[in-house]
CSV table of C-alpha atoms in Angstrom, one decimal:
chain,number,residue,atom,x,y,z
A,1,MET,CA,-0.4,-0.2,0.1
A,2,ALA,CA,1.7,3.5,-0.6
A,3,PHE,CA,-0.7,6.7,0.5
A,4,LEU,CA,0.5,10.7,-0.9
A,5,ALA,CA,2.2,12.1,1.7
A,6,SER,CA,0.0,15.2,2.6
A,7,HIS,CA,-2.8,12.9,3.8
A,8,GLN,CA,-0.6,13.5,7.1
A,9,ALA,CA,-2.1,17.2,7.0
A,10,ALA,CA,-5.2,15.6,7.3
A,11,GLY,CA,-4.3,12.8,10.2
A,12,HIS,CA,-4.9,9.8,8.0
A,13,ILE,CA,-1.8,7.9,8.1
A,14,SER,CA,1.4,7.5,10.1
A,15,GLY,CA,4.7,7.2,9.1
A,16,GLU,CA,7.8,8.3,8.6
A,17,CYS,CA,7.5,11.2,5.3
A,18,ILE,CA,10.4,10.6,3.5
A,19,SER,CA,12.0,12.5,0.3
A,20,VAL,CA,12.2,10.8,-2.9
A,21,ASP,CA,13.8,12.2,-6.7
A,22,GLY,CA,14.3,15.7,-6.7
A,23,GLY,CA,12.0,16.7,-3.8
A,24,MET,CA,8.9,13.9,-4.0
A,25,GLU,CA,7.4,13.1,-0.4
A,26,GLY,CA,5.7,9.6,-0.3
A,27,ARG,CA,5.6,7.9,3.0
A,28,ILE,CA,7.5,4.6,3.6
A,29,VAL,CA,5.6,0.7,3.8
A,30,TRP,CA,3.9,0.1,6.4
A,31,LYS,CA,5.6,-4.0,6.9
A,32,GLU,CA,3.3,-5.9,8.2
A,33,SER,CA,4.2,-9.8,9.6
A,34,GLU,CA,2.6,-13.1,10.4
A,35,MET,CA,2.3,-14.4,13.6
A,36,ASN,CA,0.7,-17.3,15.2
A,37,ARG,CA,-1.4,-17.0,18.6
A,38,LYS,CA,-2.1,-20.3,21.3
A,39,ALA,CA,-2.7,-23.6,18.9
A,40,THR,CA,-4.6,-21.6,15.6
A,41,SER,CA,-3.7,-19.3,13.3
A,42,MET,CA,-4.4,-16.1,13.2
A,43,GLU,CA,-3.8,-13.2,11.1
A,44,THR,CA,-2.4,-10.3,13.1
A,45,SER,CA,-0.5,-6.9,11.7
A,46,SER,CA,2.9,-4.9,13.1
A,47,VAL,CA,2.7,-0.8,12.4
A,48,SER,CA,6.3,0.7,12.6
A,49,MET,CA,5.0,3.7,13.7
A,50,SER,CA,8.1,7.1,13.3
A,51,ASN,CA,10.7,3.7,13.6
A,52,GLN,CA,8.8,2.7,16.5
A,53,GLU,CA,7.4,-1.6,16.2
A,54,ILE,CA,3.9,-1.5,18.2
A,55,SER,CA,3.5,-5.3,17.8
A,56,SER,CA,-0.4,-6.1,17.7
A,57,SER,CA,0.3,-10.3,18.6
A,58,ILE,CA,0.3,-9.6,22.7
A,59,THR,CA,0.6,-12.8,24.3
A,60,PRO,CA,-2.9,-12.5,27.5
A,61,PRO,CA,-0.8,-13.4,30.8
A,62,ALA,CA,-1.9,-15.7,33.4
A,63,TYR,CA,-5.5,-15.7,34.1
A,64,SER,CA,-6.6,-14.5,38.1
A,65,SER,CA,-10.6,-15.2,39.5
A,66,LYS,CA,-9.3,-12.4,41.8
A,67,LYS,CA,-9.4,-9.6,38.8
A,68,ARG,CA,-12.9,-8.6,37.4
A,69,LYS,CA,-13.8,-9.6,34.2
A,70,ILE,CA,-14.5,-7.7,31.2
A,71,ARG,CA,-17.3,-7.7,29.3
A,72,VAL,CA,-17.5,-6.9,25.4
A,73,ALA,CA,-20.0,-4.9,24.7
A,74,LEU,CA,-20.2,-5.7,20.2
A,75,SER,CA,-23.3,-3.6,18.8
A,76,VAL,CA,-23.9,-3.3,15.4
A,77,ASP,CA,-26.1,1.0,14.8
A,78,PHE,CA,-28.4,-0.8,11.1
A,79,ASP,CA,-29.0,3.2,10.9
A,80,ALA,CA,-28.2,2.4,6.1
A,81,VAL,CA,-31.0,5.8,4.7
A,82,SER,CA,-32.2,7.4,7.8
A,83,GLY,CA,-28.6,7.9,8.3
A,84,TRP,CA,-28.8,9.9,5.0
A,85,LEU,CA,-32.6,11.2,5.9
A,86,GLY,CA,-32.0,12.8,9.7
A,87,THR,CA,-28.6,13.1,11.6
A,88,GLY,CA,-26.9,13.0,8.1
A,89,SER,CA,-29.4,15.1,6.3
A,90,HIS,CA,-28.1,18.1,3.9
A,91,THR,CA,-29.4,19.4,0.3
A,92,GLU,CA,-26.9,18.4,-1.4
A,93,ASN,CA,-27.3,14.9,-0.5
A,94,ASN,CA,-27.9,13.0,-3.5
A,95,MET,CA,-28.2,9.0,-4.9
A,96,ALA,CA,-24.6,7.9,-4.6
A,97,ASP,CA,-24.8,9.3,-0.5
A,98,TYR,CA,-28.1,6.9,-0.2
A,99,SER,CA,-26.9,3.8,-2.6
A,100,ALA,CA,-24.0,4.4,0.8
A,101,GLY,CA,-27.5,3.5,2.8
A,102,ILE,CA,-28.6,0.7,0.4
A,103,PHE,CA,-25.3,-1.5,0.6
A,104,ALA,CA,-25.4,-1.2,4.5
A,105,GLY,CA,-28.9,-2.7,4.1
A,106,LYS,CA,-28.9,-5.3,1.5
A,107,VAL,CA,-24.7,-6.1,1.9
A,108,GLY,CA,-23.1,-4.8,5.3
A,109,VAL,CA,-26.1,-6.4,6.8
A,110,VAL,CA,-25.4,-9.6,5.6
A,111,ARG,CA,-21.2,-10.0,6.2
A,112,LEU,CA,-21.5,-9.0,9.3
A,113,VAL,CA,-24.1,-11.0,10.7
A,114,LYS,CA,-22.4,-14.1,8.5
A,115,LEU,CA,-19.2,-13.2,10.0
A,116,PHE,CA,-21.1,-12.7,13.8
A,117,LYS,CA,-21.9,-16.2,13.2
A,118,LYS,CA,-19.2,-17.7,11.6
A,119,LEU,CA,-17.3,-15.9,15.3
A,120,GLY,CA,-19.9,-17.4,17.2
A,121,ILE,CA,-21.7,-13.9,18.7
A,122,ALA,CA,-24.1,-13.3,17.2
A,123,ASP,CA,-26.2,-14.1,19.8
A,124,LYS,CA,-24.0,-12.1,22.6
A,125,MET,CA,-24.8,-9.3,21.1
A,126,THR,CA,-26.9,-6.0,20.4
A,127,TRP,CA,-28.5,-5.1,16.8
A,128,PHE,CA,-29.6,-0.8,17.1
A,129,ILE,CA,-31.7,-0.5,14.2
A,130,PRO,CA,-34.4,2.7,13.2
A,131,GLY,CA,-37.2,2.5,12.4
A,132,HIS,CA,-37.0,3.0,8.6
A,133,SER,CA,-34.4,0.7,8.7
A,134,MET,CA,-36.6,-2.7,9.8
A,135,GLU,CA,-39.8,-1.6,7.5
A,136,THR,CA,-36.9,-0.3,4.2
A,137,PHE,CA,-34.8,-3.3,5.0
A,138,PRO,CA,-36.9,-6.1,6.2
A,139,GLU,CA,-36.0,-9.9,5.1
A,140,GLN,CA,-32.5,-8.7,6.3
A,141,THR,CA,-33.9,-7.4,9.5
A,142,LYS,CA,-35.1,-10.8,9.5
A,143,THR,CA,-32.0,-12.2,9.5
A,144,ILE,CA,-30.5,-9.9,12.3
A,145,VAL,CA,-33.9,-10.9,14.2
A,146,GLN,CA,-33.2,-15.0,13.7
A,147,SER,CA,-29.2,-14.9,15.0
A,148,GLY,CA,-30.0,-14.3,17.8
A,149,CYS,CA,-28.8,-11.0,19.2
A,150,GLU,CA,-30.6,-8.3,20.8
A,151,VAL,CA,-33.1,-6.0,19.5
A,152,ALA,CA,-32.8,-2.4,20.4
A,153,LEU,CA,-33.8,0.7,19.4
A,154,HIS,CA,-32.3,4.3,17.2
A,155,GLY,CA,-35.2,6.5,16.0
A,156,TYR,CA,-37.3,6.3,13.4
A,157,SER,CA,-35.1,8.0,10.8
A,158,HIS,CA,-31.9,8.7,12.6
A,159,GLU,CA,-33.1,11.9,14.2
A,160,GLY,CA,-31.1,14.1,17.1
A,161,ALA,CA,-33.3,15.0,19.6
A,162,SER,CA,-32.7,18.5,18.4
A,163,GLN,CA,-34.4,18.1,15.4
A,164,MET,CA,-37.6,17.2,17.5
A,165,ASN,CA,-39.8,19.4,19.7
A,166,GLU,CA,-40.4,16.8,22.4
A,167,GLU,CA,-44.0,15.3,21.4
A,168,GLN,CA,-42.6,14.4,17.9
A,169,GLU,CA,-39.4,12.8,19.9
A,170,LYS,CA,-41.5,10.6,21.8
A,171,ASP,CA,-43.9,9.7,19.0
A,172,VAL,CA,-40.8,8.1,17.8
A,173,ILE,CA,-39.9,6.5,20.7
A,174,VAL,CA,-43.2,4.7,21.0
A,175,ARG,CA,-43.9,3.7,17.1
A,176,CYS,CA,-40.7,2.2,17.1
A,177,ILE,CA,-40.8,0.3,20.4
A,178,GLU,CA,-44.2,-0.9,18.5
A,179,LEU,CA,-42.4,-1.7,15.2
A,180,ALA,CA,-39.2,-3.5,17.7
A,181,THR,CA,-41.8,-6.0,19.4
A,182,LYS,CA,-44.3,-7.0,16.2
A,183,LEU,CA,-40.9,-8.1,15.2
A,184,THR,CA,-39.5,-9.9,17.3
A,185,GLY,CA,-42.4,-10.9,20.1
A,186,ARG,CA,-40.8,-8.9,22.7
A,187,LYS,CA,-40.8,-5.4,23.3
A,188,PRO,CA,-37.3,-3.3,23.3
A,189,VAL,CA,-35.1,-2.3,26.2
A,190,GLY,CA,-32.5,-0.7,25.0
A,191,TRP,CA,-32.0,2.7,23.1
A,192,ARG,CA,-29.4,4.7,21.4
A,193,ALA,CA,-29.2,8.0,20.1
A,194,PRO,CA,-29.6,9.1,17.1
A,195,LEU,CA,-25.1,10.2,16.7
A,196,TYR,CA,-25.6,10.0,20.2
A,197,GLN,CA,-27.3,13.2,20.2
A,198,ILE,CA,-30.0,12.3,23.3
A,199,ARG,CA,-31.2,16.1,26.4
A,200,GLU,CA,-32.7,15.6,29.4
A,201,ALA,CA,-35.9,15.1,28.2
A,202,THR,CA,-35.5,11.8,25.9
A,203,TYR,CA,-34.8,9.9,29.6
A,204,THR,CA,-37.3,11.3,31.4
A,205,MET,CA,-39.8,9.5,28.2
A,206,LEU,CA,-37.7,6.4,28.3
A,207,GLU,CA,-37.8,5.7,31.7
A,208,GLU,CA,-41.7,6.1,31.3
A,209,LEU,CA,-41.5,3.9,28.4
A,210,GLY,CA,-39.8,1.2,30.9
A,211,PHE,CA,-36.4,1.1,29.0
A,212,GLU,CA,-33.6,-0.8,30.6
A,213,TYR,CA,-30.6,1.0,29.2
A,214,ASP,CA,-29.5,3.5,27.4
A,215,SER,CA,-26.1,3.6,25.2
A,216,SER,CA,-25.3,6.8,24.3
A,217,LEU,CA,-22.9,8.7,27.1
A,218,SER,CA,-19.1,8.9,27.2
A,219,THR,CA,-19.1,9.8,31.0
A,220,HIS,CA,-17.2,7.0,31.5
A,221,ASP,CA,-15.4,4.7,29.5
A,222,SER,CA,-15.5,1.6,30.4
A,223,GLU,CA,-17.7,1.6,33.7
A,224,VAL,CA,-21.4,0.6,33.7
A,225,PHE,CA,-23.2,3.4,35.8
A,226,PHE,CA,-27.4,5.1,35.8
A,227,ALA,CA,-28.2,7.6,33.7
A,228,PRO,CA,-28.4,11.4,34.9
A,229,ARG,CA,-31.2,13.6,35.6
A,230,ASN,CA,-29.1,16.8,36.0
A,231,PRO,CA,-30.9,19.9,35.1
A,232,PRO,CA,-29.9,21.1,31.3
A,233,ILE,CA,-26.1,22.6,32.0
A,234,ARG,CA,-26.5,26.5,30.5
A,235,THR,CA,-24.2,27.7,27.7
A,236,PRO,CA,-23.0,32.2,29.2
A,237,GLU,CA,-24.5,35.1,28.2
A,238,PHE,CA,-21.4,36.8,28.0
A,239,SER,CA,-23.2,40.7,26.1
A,240,SER,CA,-26.1,40.1,28.1
A,241,LYS,CA,-25.5,39.4,31.5
A,242,PRO,CA,-23.0,40.0,34.0
A,243,ALA,CA,-20.2,38.1,35.2
A,244,LYS,CA,-21.3,37.0,38.5
A,245,SER,CA,-24.0,35.5,36.3
A,246,TRP,CA,-22.3,32.4,34.5
A,247,MET,CA,-19.7,31.6,37.8
A,248,GLN,CA,-21.3,28.8,39.0
A,249,PRO,CA,-20.6,24.9,39.7
A,250,THR,CA,-22.8,22.9,37.1
A,251,THR,CA,-24.9,19.2,38.6
A,252,ILE,CA,-23.7,17.1,37.8
A,253,ASN,CA,-24.1,13.5,40.2
A,254,ARG,CA,-28.3,13.6,40.1
A,255,HIS,CA,-28.9,9.8,38.9
A,256,SER,CA,-31.7,7.9,38.1
A,257,GLN,CA,-32.5,4.8,40.0
A,258,ASN,CA,-33.8,2.3,37.2
A,259,LEU,CA,-32.6,3.4,34.0
A,260,VAL,CA,-29.3,2.4,33.0
A,261,GLU,CA,-25.9,3.4,31.1
A,262,ILE,CA,-23.6,1.6,28.9
A,263,PRO,CA,-21.5,3.9,27.7
A,264,CYS,CA,-20.2,4.2,24.5
A,265,ASN,CA,-17.6,7.1,22.2
A,266,TRP,CA,-16.8,8.5,19.5
A,267,TYR,CA,-13.2,6.7,19.7
A,268,MET,CA,-15.1,3.2,19.8
A,269,GLU,CA,-16.3,2.6,17.5
A,270,ASP,CA,-15.6,2.7,13.0
A,271,ALA,CA,-17.8,5.6,11.4
A,272,THR,CA,-15.7,8.1,12.4
A,273,PRO,CA,-12.6,8.1,11.0
A,274,LEU,CA,-13.7,4.9,8.5
A,275,SER,CA,-16.9,6.4,6.7
A,276,TYR,CA,-16.3,9.4,4.7
A,277,TYR,CA,-18.9,11.8,4.2
A,278,PRO,CA,-19.0,14.3,1.6
A,279,HIS,CA,-21.6,17.3,3.4
A,280,THR,CA,-19.7,16.6,6.9
A,281,ALA,CA,-17.0,19.2,7.9
A,282,ASN,CA,-14.6,16.3,10.2
A,283,SER,CA,-15.3,13.5,7.4
A,284,HIS,CA,-12.4,11.1,7.1
A,285,GLY,CA,-12.6,7.4,5.2
A,286,TYR,CA,-9.7,7.6,3.9
A,287,VAL,CA,-7.2,6.4,7.8
A,288,ASP,CA,-6.5,2.9,7.4
A,289,SER,CA,-7.6,0.6,8.8
A,290,ARG,CA,-5.1,-1.5,11.3
A,291,LEU,CA,-4.9,2.5,12.8
A,292,ILE,CA,-8.4,1.7,14.4
A,293,GLU,CA,-7.6,-2.0,15.9
A,294,GLN,CA,-4.2,-0.4,16.5
A,295,MET,CA,-6.0,2.4,19.3
A,296,TRP,CA,-9.1,-0.1,19.7
A,297,LYS,CA,-6.2,-3.0,21.4
A,298,ASP,CA,-4.4,-0.5,23.0
A,299,ARG,CA,-7.3,0.5,25.0
A,300,PHE,CA,-8.5,-2.8,25.9
A,301,MET,CA,-4.5,-3.5,26.9
A,302,TRP,CA,-4.6,-0.4,29.5
A,303,LEU,CA,-7.8,-1.5,30.9
A,304,TRP,CA,-6.4,-5.2,31.2
A,305,ASP,CA,-3.5,-3.7,32.9
A,306,ASN,CA,-4.6,-1.0,35.2
A,307,GLU,CA,-8.8,-1.4,35.6
A,308,ARG,CA,-9.5,-4.8,36.7
A,309,GLU,CA,-8.3,-5.2,40.6
A,310,LEU,CA,-11.4,-5.6,42.3
A,311,SER,CA,-10.7,-3.1,44.8
A,312,ASP,CA,-11.9,-0.6,42.5
A,313,ILE,CA,-16.0,-2.3,43.6
A,314,ALA,CA,-15.2,-0.1,46.6
A,315,ASN,CA,-15.0,2.8,45.0
A,316,ASN,CA,-18.4,1.9,44.0
A,317,LYS,CA,-17.8,-0.1,41.1
A,318,THR,CA,-19.0,-3.2,39.7
A,319,SER,CA,-17.0,-6.7,39.8
A,320,PHE,CA,-16.8,-5.9,35.8
A,321,LEU,CA,-15.7,-3.9,33.1
A,322,VAL,CA,-16.8,-3.4,30.1
A,323,PHE,CA,-15.8,-3.2,26.5
A,324,PRO,CA,-18.0,-1.5,23.8
A,325,LEU,CA,-18.0,-1.9,20.1
A,326,VAL,CA,-20.0,-0.1,17.4
A,327,LEU,CA,-20.1,-1.0,13.7
A,328,HIS,CA,-22.1,0.2,11.2
A,329,PRO,CA,-22.5,-2.8,8.9
A,330,ASP,CA,-22.4,0.4,6.2
A,331,THR,CA,-18.8,0.7,7.4
A,332,SER,CA,-18.0,-2.7,8.8
A,333,GLY,CA,-19.3,-4.9,5.8
A,334,MET,CA,-16.7,-2.5,3.6
A,335,ALA,CA,-14.4,-5.5,1.6
A,336,HIS,CA,-11.6,-3.5,2.9
A,337,ILE,CA,-12.5,-2.8,6.3
A,338,ILE,CA,-14.3,-6.7,7.7
A,339,GLY,CA,-11.3,-8.0,7.2
A,340,MET,CA,-10.5,-6.0,10.8
A,341,VAL,CA,-12.6,-6.5,12.6
A,342,GLU,CA,-12.4,-9.9,12.3
A,343,ARG,CA,-9.2,-10.0,13.7
A,344,PHE,CA,-9.9,-7.7,16.4
A,345,LEU,CA,-12.6,-9.9,17.7
A,346,LYS,CA,-10.7,-13.3,17.1
A,347,TRP,CA,-8.2,-11.4,19.4
A,348,LEU,CA,-10.2,-10.4,21.6
A,349,GLN,CA,-11.5,-14.0,21.9
A,350,THR,CA,-7.9,-15.1,22.7
A,351,TRP,CA,-8.2,-13.8,26.7
A,352,GLY,CA,-9.9,-17.0,27.9
A,353,ASP,CA,-13.3,-17.1,30.1
A,354,GLU,CA,-12.4,-13.3,31.9
A,355,VAL,CA,-12.8,-11.9,28.3
A,356,VAL,CA,-17.2,-12.7,27.8
A,357,PHE,CA,-19.3,-11.3,25.1
A,358,GLU,CA,-22.1,-10.3,26.4
A,359,LYS,CA,-25.8,-8.6,24.7
A,360,TYR,CA,-26.0,-5.1,26.4
A,361,GLU,CA,-30.1,-6.1,28.2
A,362,ASN,CA,-27.7,-8.0,29.9
A,363,ILE,CA,-25.0,-6.0,31.1
A,364,ALA,CA,-27.4,-3.6,32.2
A,365,ALA,CA,-29.8,-6.7,33.2
A,366,ALA,CA,-25.5,-7.7,35.5
A,367,PHE,CA,-25.6,-4.1,37.0
A,368,LYS,CA,-29.3,-3.4,38.2
A,369,MET,CA,-28.1,-7.0,40.5
A,370,GLU,CA,-25.0,-6.0,41.8
A,371,ARG,CA,-26.8,-2.2,42.8
A,372,SER,CA,-29.7,-4.2,44.9
A,373,GLY,CA,-27.6,-6.6,46.6
A,374,VAL,CA,-27.2,-10.2,44.6
A,375,ALA,CA,-24.0,-11.7,44.4
A,376,GLY,CA,-21.5,-11.3,42.2
A,377,SER,CA,-22.1,-15.1,41.2
A,378,ASP,CA,-25.5,-15.1,41.0
A,379,VAL,CA,-25.5,-12.2,38.6
A,380,ALA,CA,-24.4,-14.1,35.5
A,381,GLN,CA,-27.2,-16.7,36.6
A,382,ARG,CA,-29.8,-14.2,37.1
A,383,SER,CA,-29.8,-12.9,34.1
A,384,ALA,CA,-29.1,-16.1,31.1
A,385,GLU,CA,-32.8,-16.7,33.1
A,386,LYS,CA,-34.2,-12.9,32.3
A,387,GLU,CA,-33.5,-13.7,28.8
A,388,GLN,CA,-35.2,-16.8,28.5
A,389,ALA,CA,-37.9,-16.1,29.9
């Protein structure tokens, strides 16, 4: 692979810039090596960045029952065409843009479901599906449901909260509950706000409608917590008010006692760096997938090495960490990215019983059980019983 040096300015790749033939600039070619892990043959890559090699093949240390487990919260946002209708709406959107959404439904979904089944995790994950995708791609949505996953909600036309008034937002949520219930035979319990655009009123609606969890905030990167119920944060009115009017602390410690928050963030998803959106100012799409793979591994390794002490439970934490991962079929379903996704998921599977894949609803249930005083050894069993019921 070869890249133009100009990509460095855009933050798209890393590497050592070299001068070639009369001042033409380019980038050194990254080296890749085949590594064997355990008894199986698995492809990993070593990336040479600024003369410092970072190995992608890391041998897990000895496991210990005295450490907190890591629950991998794997999810897919099936935005498809809806992503171009709500938060991605633009006056210049055209057939070429919408075709990427059609690819997501007709190609990306099929590839991802096949991959998850191959790895044995299709029934240990959550798909967040907009109502528009349920109705526009009924056969593909049926395939998702039949894989055994959890189906959670993600708006109808991928609407951001700020694009609607509260009445409209509640109508959207209610309609999507109806669609998902008809599709799966059970009422959905999870919500992720499109583009993470959520507001305080949304949490009131979710609680009133009986949701168990939301996954829209990055208040933490690896701990489950109860959803915030703080008053809206107001920005200072510099032009019309005296300084004393805004020099006040922000209220941040009020929380729901029922609605769980499973964290997510821009650095644990695929679309932001790996998809190109013509009308989005910060769009990328030309980042090498190996860089993202390494970033995900770096995050996991730091948590493994630094956040697993059982003593952390005394600090209002649970007996497990979460490792959220948000994929999109229009991104991770592409041929040059899905191989990286497969490598990374296989890598996570090599860490033994202390790393498990879980549906979001089971993670939320486990958190609430621990908070209610249920013994840690009973959490997994009760979560499984709830799922079977």
